Amino acid sequence: MVVFAGQGDARRSMELLWGPRVVAPRTGPGPKPGLSVEAIVAAAVDIADAEGMAALSMRSVGERLGRTAMALYTYVPGKTELVDLMYDRTLGELPSSFSTSDGWRPAALALADALWDLHLRHPWLLQVSPARPVLGPGEFHVQETLLSVLAATGLPLWRVRWVVAALFNIVRGSVQAAAESRQAATETGQSEEDWWFARSALLGELVPDLAARFPTVAKLGPSVEESDEPYLEREARLSFEAGVELLLDGVEAAIVKASGPR
């Protein structure tokens, strides 16, 4: 399921993203509202965290808050604008400061870890396509943080921009595998260990020449790291760490190349 942000009314969405998030109470007759944009967004994030984006609707958010869906429209025009607010608010959780006092590389590694944690904590972020950015303060905050850390490499900012994009894509791609590993166990009712055992045991019986047919794959062998993590989640994490390290190795090589012969 892919959700495209930035699909609601442009002016209303931007006003909600950048303007005050508290609606003044009514002064006329009738019950005074006890809601706020912030409360609605927080409830929507809770639903998406627990059940995924498929469970998100104005009705489900209203029910969580003890209100009708109609009561929410005073604050948020609809689900499309709500997705913008959820996405941007959650990106704003990324820490804003990563010290480069020990060099840019440790800061970049810490930043990558923080992005991994953020996306694994809120896996529905991976369902929101970055093809249509929301252009909110949270999104700009993430860009500013990434650029600030990697600008410490001394490379031209136009090159840093592509490093930022590559780092962000490594995080999203790797953490998606980890998030889907967790989701599979929940939605299928079968643990990863049980699933692998049932099928891998059949390979030796049904494909006795598997190693001969796929010799390079066979050389990989099983992971030897002892861990309580499910296999696919562990592999995703190790892939993430290796991908980031290789990317930063490339950045260091580019720095040396840019400095010229010594």
mmCIF file of C-alpha atoms in Angstrom:
data_model
loop_
_atom_site.group_PDB
_atom_site.id
_atom_site.type_symbol
_atom_site.label_atom_id
_atom_site.label_comp_id
_atom_site.label_asym_id
_atom_site.label_seq_id
_atom_site.Cartn_x
_atom_site.Cartn_y
_atom_site.Cartn_z
ATOM 1 C CA MET A 1 0.000 0.000 0.000
ATOM 2 C CA VAL A 2 1.489 3.318 -1.106
ATOM 3 C CA VAL A 3 0.035 6.606 0.116
ATOM 4 C CA PHE A 4 0.865 9.829 -1.679
ATOM 5 C CA ALA A 5 1.075 12.826 0.594
ATOM 6 C CA GLY A 6 0.354 16.341 -0.574
ATOM 7 C CA GLN A 7 -2.981 15.400 -2.135
ATOM 8 C CA GLY A 8 -5.310 17.615 -0.099
ATOM 9 C CA ASP A 9 -6.150 21.269 -0.519
ATOM 10 C CA ALA A 10 -2.757 22.947 -0.906
ATOM 11 C CA ARG A 11 -3.489 26.118 1.055
ATOM 12 C CA ARG A 12 -5.295 24.385 3.896
ATOM 13 C CA SER A 13 -2.585 21.734 4.231
ATOM 14 C CA MET A 14 0.219 24.301 4.260
ATOM 15 C CA GLU A 15 -1.626 26.458 6.780
ATOM 16 C CA LEU A 16 -2.054 23.464 9.069
ATOM 17 C CA LEU A 17 1.584 22.435 8.664
ATOM 18 C CA TRP A 18 3.044 25.860 9.337
ATOM 19 C CA GLY A 19 0.362 27.691 11.279
ATOM 20 C CA PRO A 20 -0.929 27.397 14.831
ATOM 21 C CA ARG A 21 -2.418 24.005 15.648
ATOM 22 C CA VAL A 22 -5.035 25.140 18.148
ATOM 23 C CA VAL A 23 -8.499 26.131 16.992
ATOM 24 C CA ALA A 24 -10.110 28.855 19.087
ATOM 25 C CA PRO A 25 -13.215 27.607 20.928
ATOM 26 C CA ARG A 26 -16.598 28.672 19.666
ATOM 27 C CA THR A 27 -18.196 31.657 21.379
ATOM 28 C CA GLY A 28 -21.718 30.955 20.109
ATOM 29 C CA PRO A 29 -24.318 28.524 21.413
ATOM 30 C CA GLY A 30 -23.710 24.791 21.477
ATOM 31 C CA PRO A 31 -21.016 22.586 23.017
ATOM 32 C CA LYS A 32 -17.476 23.907 22.918
ATOM 33 C CA PRO A 33 -14.984 21.713 21.136
ATOM 34 C CA GLY A 34 -12.419 19.931 23.267
ATOM 35 C CA LEU A 35 -10.278 18.797 20.365
ATOM 36 C CA SER A 36 -7.211 20.196 18.673
ATOM 37 C CA VAL A 37 -5.289 19.455 15.508
ATOM 38 C CA GLU A 38 -2.452 18.118 17.639
ATOM 39 C CA ALA A 39 -4.732 15.683 19.478
ATOM 40 C CA ILE A 40 -6.211 14.436 16.210
ATOM 41 C CA VAL A 41 -2.770 13.930 14.659
ATOM 42 C CA ALA A 42 -1.500 12.117 17.768
ATOM 43 C CA ALA A 43 -4.490 9.749 17.693
ATOM 44 C CA ALA A 44 -3.993 9.091 13.976
ATOM 45 C CA VAL A 45 -0.299 8.293 14.533
ATOM 46 C CA ASP A 46 -1.228 5.877 17.327
ATOM 47 C CA ILE A 47 -3.607 4.038 14.986
ATOM 48 C CA ALA A 48 -1.068 3.877 12.157
ATOM 49 C CA ASP A 49 1.659 2.668 14.544
ATOM 50 C CA ALA A 50 -0.542 -0.126 15.882
ATOM 51 C CA GLU A 51 -2.517 -1.181 12.815
ATOM 52 C CA GLY A 52 -0.935 0.380 9.718
ATOM 53 C CA MET A 53 -2.257 2.930 7.268
ATOM 54 C CA ALA A 54 -5.027 0.608 6.081
ATOM 55 C CA ALA A 55 -6.754 1.077 9.439
ATOM 56 C CA LEU A 56 -6.593 4.863 9.288
ATOM 57 C CA SER A 57 -9.780 6.801 8.590
ATOM 58 C CA MET A 58 -11.446 9.889 9.964
ATOM 59 C CA ARG A 59 -13.968 7.561 11.583
ATOM 60 C CA SER A 60 -11.319 5.431 13.329
ATOM 61 C CA VAL A 61 -9.569 8.558 14.619
ATOM 62 C CA GLY A 62 -12.880 9.951 15.850
ATOM 63 C CA GLU A 63 -13.682 6.708 17.650
ATOM 64 C CA ARG A 64 -10.299 6.730 19.375
ATOM 65 C CA LEU A 65 -11.025 10.252 20.609
ATOM 66 C CA GLY A 66 -14.606 9.455 21.569
ATOM 67 C CA ARG A 67 -16.011 11.669 18.830
ATOM 68 C CA THR A 68 -17.712 11.302 15.490
ATOM 69 C CA ALA A 69 -15.793 11.718 12.263
ATOM 70 C CA MET A 70 -17.800 14.869 11.557
ATOM 71 C CA ALA A 71 -16.451 16.470 14.728
ATOM 72 C CA LEU A 72 -12.909 16.271 13.321
ATOM 73 C CA TYR A 73 -13.623 18.250 10.173
ATOM 74 C CA THR A 74 -13.671 21.508 12.132
ATOM 75 C CA TYR A 75 -9.951 20.992 12.643
ATOM 76 C CA VAL A 76 -8.727 18.893 9.699
ATOM 77 C CA PRO A 77 -10.487 19.009 6.300
ATOM 78 C CA GLY A 78 -10.023 15.298 5.563
ATOM 79 C CA LYS A 79 -7.811 12.239 5.564
ATOM 80 C CA THR A 80 -5.454 13.515 2.879
ATOM 81 C CA GLU A 81 -4.534 16.586 4.922
ATOM 82 C CA LEU A 82 -4.311 14.403 8.026
ATOM 83 C CA VAL A 83 -1.697 12.173 6.362
ATOM 84 C CA ASP A 84 0.404 15.260 5.609
ATOM 85 C CA LEU A 85 0.271 16.300 9.255
ATOM 86 C CA MET A 86 1.021 12.797 10.559
ATOM 87 C CA TYR A 87 3.997 12.327 8.269
ATOM 88 C CA ASP A 88 5.491 15.724 9.003
ATOM 89 C CA ARG A 89 4.905 15.561 12.760
ATOM 90 C CA THR A 90 6.589 12.158 12.947
ATOM 91 C CA LEU A 91 9.622 13.232 10.921
ATOM 92 C CA GLY A 92 10.009 16.021 13.468
ATOM 93 C CA GLU A 93 10.923 13.380 16.076
ATOM 94 C CA LEU A 94 14.382 13.017 14.527
ATOM 95 C CA PRO A 95 16.959 14.573 16.892
ATOM 96 C CA SER A 96 18.209 17.890 15.587
ATOM 97 C CA SER A 97 21.807 17.770 16.767
ATOM 98 C CA PHE A 98 24.566 15.281 15.962
ATOM 99 C CA SER A 99 27.966 16.406 17.170
ATOM 100 C CA THR A 100 30.764 16.459 14.620
ATOM 101 C CA SER A 101 33.419 17.141 17.277
ATOM 102 C CA ASP A 102 34.876 13.661 16.673
ATOM 103 C CA GLY A 103 34.529 14.017 12.916
ATOM 104 C CA TRP A 104 31.741 13.857 10.393
ATOM 105 C CA ARG A 105 31.692 10.046 10.084
ATOM 106 C CA PRO A 106 30.631 9.189 13.672
ATOM 107 C CA ALA A 107 27.943 11.865 13.389
ATOM 108 C CA ALA A 108 26.709 10.404 10.094
ATOM 109 C CA LEU A 109 26.574 6.907 11.593
ATOM 110 C CA ALA A 110 24.607 8.181 14.605
ATOM 111 C CA LEU A 111 22.229 10.010 12.271
ATOM 112 C CA ALA A 112 21.690 6.886 10.172
ATOM 113 C CA ASP A 113 20.931 4.888 13.323
ATOM 114 C CA ALA A 114 18.424 7.532 14.422
ATOM 115 C CA LEU A 115 16.685 7.389 11.044
ATOM 116 C CA TRP A 116 16.539 3.573 11.269
ATOM 117 C CA ASP A 117 14.999 3.770 14.757
ATOM 118 C CA LEU A 118 12.481 6.405 13.681
ATOM 119 C CA HIS A 119 11.229 4.364 10.727
ATOM 120 C CA LEU A 120 11.124 1.091 12.664
ATOM 121 C CA ARG A 121 9.192 2.826 15.456
ATOM 122 C CA HIS A 122 6.710 4.199 12.910
ATOM 123 C CA PRO A 123 6.805 1.672 10.019
ATOM 124 C CA TRP A 124 3.830 3.288 8.279
ATOM 125 C CA LEU A 125 6.217 6.092 7.269
ATOM 126 C CA LEU A 126 7.488 3.659 4.636
ATOM 127 C CA GLN A 127 4.028 3.569 3.067
ATOM 128 C CA VAL A 128 4.040 7.333 2.487
ATOM 129 C CA SER A 129 5.749 7.988 -0.824
ATOM 130 C CA PRO A 130 8.342 10.790 -0.851
ATOM 131 C CA ALA A 131 7.412 11.440 -4.488
ATOM 132 C CA ARG A 132 5.111 14.258 -3.306
ATOM 133 C CA PRO A 133 6.828 15.969 -0.364
ATOM 134 C CA VAL A 134 4.583 17.646 2.198
ATOM 135 C CA LEU A 135 6.913 20.679 2.491
ATOM 136 C CA GLY A 136 6.299 20.961 6.210
ATOM 137 C CA PRO A 137 8.635 21.872 9.094
ATOM 138 C CA GLY A 138 9.337 18.226 9.962
ATOM 139 C CA GLU A 139 10.422 17.408 6.434
ATOM 140 C CA PHE A 140 12.650 20.474 6.250
ATOM 141 C CA HIS A 141 14.056 19.567 9.676
ATOM 142 C CA VAL A 142 15.171 16.149 8.406
ATOM 143 C CA GLN A 143 16.767 17.675 5.301
ATOM 144 C CA GLU A 144 18.536 20.366 7.313
ATOM 145 C CA THR A 145 19.882 17.812 9.798
ATOM 146 C CA LEU A 146 21.162 15.468 7.097
ATOM 147 C CA LEU A 147 22.736 18.255 5.088
ATOM 148 C CA SER A 148 24.334 19.857 8.154
ATOM 149 C CA VAL A 149 26.038 16.641 9.235
ATOM 150 C CA LEU A 150 27.272 15.655 5.782
ATOM 151 C CA ALA A 151 28.306 19.193 4.863
ATOM 152 C CA ALA A 152 31.007 18.716 7.506
ATOM 153 C CA THR A 153 32.753 16.465 4.959
ATOM 154 C CA GLY A 154 33.830 19.617 3.152
ATOM 155 C CA LEU A 155 32.457 18.329 -0.142
ATOM 156 C CA PRO A 156 30.492 20.775 -2.323
ATOM 157 C CA LEU A 157 26.890 21.012 -1.228
ATOM 158 C CA TRP A 158 25.653 19.792 -4.601
ATOM 159 C CA ARG A 159 27.532 16.516 -4.008
ATOM 160 C CA VAL A 160 26.398 16.310 -0.400
ATOM 161 C CA ARG A 161 22.824 16.489 -1.671
ATOM 162 C CA TRP A 162 23.207 13.177 -3.513
ATOM 163 C CA VAL A 163 24.911 11.549 -0.526
ATOM 164 C CA VAL A 164 21.914 12.571 1.587
ATOM 165 C CA ALA A 165 19.538 11.001 -0.932
ATOM 166 C CA ALA A 166 21.596 7.790 -1.044
ATOM 167 C CA LEU A 167 21.741 7.536 2.749
ATOM 168 C CA PHE A 168 17.995 8.099 3.078
ATOM 169 C CA ASN A 169 17.292 5.422 0.462
ATOM 170 C CA ILE A 170 19.556 2.908 2.222
ATOM 171 C CA VAL A 171 17.677 3.495 5.461
ATOM 172 C CA ARG A 172 14.222 3.187 3.910
ATOM 173 C CA GLY A 173 15.078 0.120 1.857
ATOM 174 C CA SER A 174 16.693 -1.786 4.716
ATOM 175 C CA VAL A 175 14.217 -0.866 7.425
ATOM 176 C CA GLN A 176 11.324 -1.871 5.175
ATOM 177 C CA ALA A 177 12.570 -5.460 5.215
ATOM 178 C CA ALA A 178 12.769 -5.383 9.022
ATOM 179 C CA ALA A 179 9.321 -3.831 9.367
ATOM 180 C CA GLU A 180 7.765 -6.342 6.972
ATOM 181 C CA SER A 181 9.362 -9.208 8.890
ATOM 182 C CA ARG A 182 7.521 -8.042 12.000
ATOM 183 C CA GLN A 183 4.312 -7.449 10.088
ATOM 184 C CA ALA A 184 4.390 -10.908 8.481
ATOM 185 C CA ALA A 185 4.439 -12.663 11.847
ATOM 186 C CA THR A 186 1.508 -10.585 13.081
ATOM 187 C CA GLU A 187 -0.662 -10.894 9.983
ATOM 188 C CA THR A 188 -0.003 -14.557 9.176
ATOM 189 C CA GLY A 189 -0.018 -15.853 12.737
ATOM 190 C CA GLN A 190 3.150 -17.855 12.039
ATOM 191 C CA SER A 191 6.526 -16.995 13.489
ATOM 192 C CA GLU A 192 9.462 -16.480 11.181
ATOM 193 C CA GLU A 193 11.244 -19.481 12.728
ATOM 194 C CA ASP A 194 8.282 -21.788 12.105
ATOM 195 C CA TRP A 195 7.901 -20.551 8.544
ATOM 196 C CA TRP A 196 11.586 -21.100 7.703
ATOM 197 C CA PHE A 197 11.727 -24.503 9.384
ATOM 198 C CA ALA A 198 8.706 -25.815 7.485
ATOM 199 C CA ARG A 199 10.103 -24.811 4.098
ATOM 200 C CA SER A 200 13.854 -25.093 4.458
ATOM 201 C CA ALA A 201 13.497 -28.680 5.634
ATOM 202 C CA LEU A 202 11.768 -29.500 2.347
ATOM 203 C CA LEU A 203 14.579 -28.082 0.213
ATOM 204 C CA GLY A 204 16.959 -30.908 1.074
ATOM 205 C CA GLU A 205 14.273 -33.444 0.204
ATOM 206 C CA LEU A 206 12.903 -31.880 -2.979
ATOM 207 C CA VAL A 207 16.077 -30.265 -4.352
ATOM 208 C CA PRO A 208 19.034 -32.456 -3.297
ATOM 209 C CA ASP A 209 21.281 -30.799 -5.893
ATOM 210 C CA LEU A 210 20.478 -27.255 -4.729
ATOM 211 C CA ALA A 211 24.123 -26.444 -3.864
ATOM 212 C CA ALA A 212 25.317 -27.661 -7.254
ATOM 213 C CA ARG A 213 22.703 -25.657 -9.125
ATOM 214 C CA PHE A 214 23.293 -22.467 -7.140
ATOM 215 C CA PRO A 215 26.901 -22.729 -5.923
ATOM 216 C CA THR A 216 27.483 -19.065 -5.115
ATOM 217 C CA VAL A 217 24.316 -18.875 -3.037
ATOM 218 C CA ALA A 218 25.327 -22.074 -1.235
ATOM 219 C CA LYS A 219 28.674 -20.531 -0.258
ATOM 220 C CA LEU A 220 26.892 -17.851 1.741
ATOM 221 C CA GLY A 221 25.777 -20.365 4.344
ATOM 222 C CA PRO A 222 23.640 -19.443 7.341
ATOM 223 C CA SER A 223 24.277 -16.354 9.431
ATOM 224 C CA VAL A 224 26.591 -17.192 12.332
ATOM 225 C CA GLU A 225 25.723 -14.210 14.515
ATOM 226 C CA GLU A 226 24.026 -15.177 17.774
ATOM 227 C CA SER A 227 20.990 -12.979 18.291
ATOM 228 C CA ASP A 228 17.476 -12.978 19.675
ATOM 229 C CA GLU A 229 16.349 -11.014 16.612
ATOM 230 C CA PRO A 230 14.308 -12.827 13.947
ATOM 231 C CA TYR A 231 16.518 -13.857 11.021
ATOM 232 C CA LEU A 232 15.151 -11.469 8.382
ATOM 233 C CA GLU A 233 15.107 -8.528 10.764
ATOM 234 C CA ARG A 234 18.719 -9.227 11.715
ATOM 235 C CA GLU A 235 19.719 -9.547 8.062
ATOM 236 C CA ALA A 236 17.992 -6.243 7.295
ATOM 237 C CA ARG A 237 19.862 -4.528 10.101
ATOM 238 C CA LEU A 238 23.212 -5.973 9.012
ATOM 239 C CA SER A 239 22.482 -4.955 5.408
ATOM 240 C CA PHE A 240 21.675 -1.440 6.611
ATOM 241 C CA GLU A 241 24.901 -1.195 8.603
ATOM 242 C CA ALA A 242 27.005 -2.533 5.717
ATOM 243 C CA GLY A 243 25.314 -0.250 3.201
ATOM 244 C CA VAL A 244 25.903 2.842 5.314
ATOM 245 C CA GLU A 245 29.540 1.913 5.960
ATOM 246 C CA LEU A 246 30.194 1.370 2.242
ATOM 247 C CA LEU A 247 28.511 4.652 1.362
ATOM 248 C CA LEU A 248 30.628 6.530 3.889
ATOM 249 C CA ASP A 249 33.758 4.755 2.603
ATOM 250 C CA GLY A 250 32.866 6.184 -0.787
ATOM 251 C CA VAL A 251 32.441 9.643 0.724
ATOM 252 C CA GLU A 252 35.885 9.400 2.324
ATOM 253 C CA ALA A 253 37.367 8.374 -1.036
ATOM 254 C CA ALA A 254 35.661 11.361 -2.666
ATOM 255 C CA ILE A 255 37.131 13.672 -0.006
ATOM 256 C CA VAL A 256 40.652 12.347 -0.693
ATOM 257 C CA LYS A 257 40.121 12.671 -4.440
ATOM 258 C CA ALA A 258 38.836 16.235 -4.087
ATOM 259 C CA SER A 259 41.892 17.219 -2.058
ATOM 260 C CA GLY A 260 44.120 16.345 -4.990
ATOM 261 C CA PRO A 261 47.580 14.718 -5.071
ATOM 262 C CA ARG A 262 49.807 15.260 -2.096
#
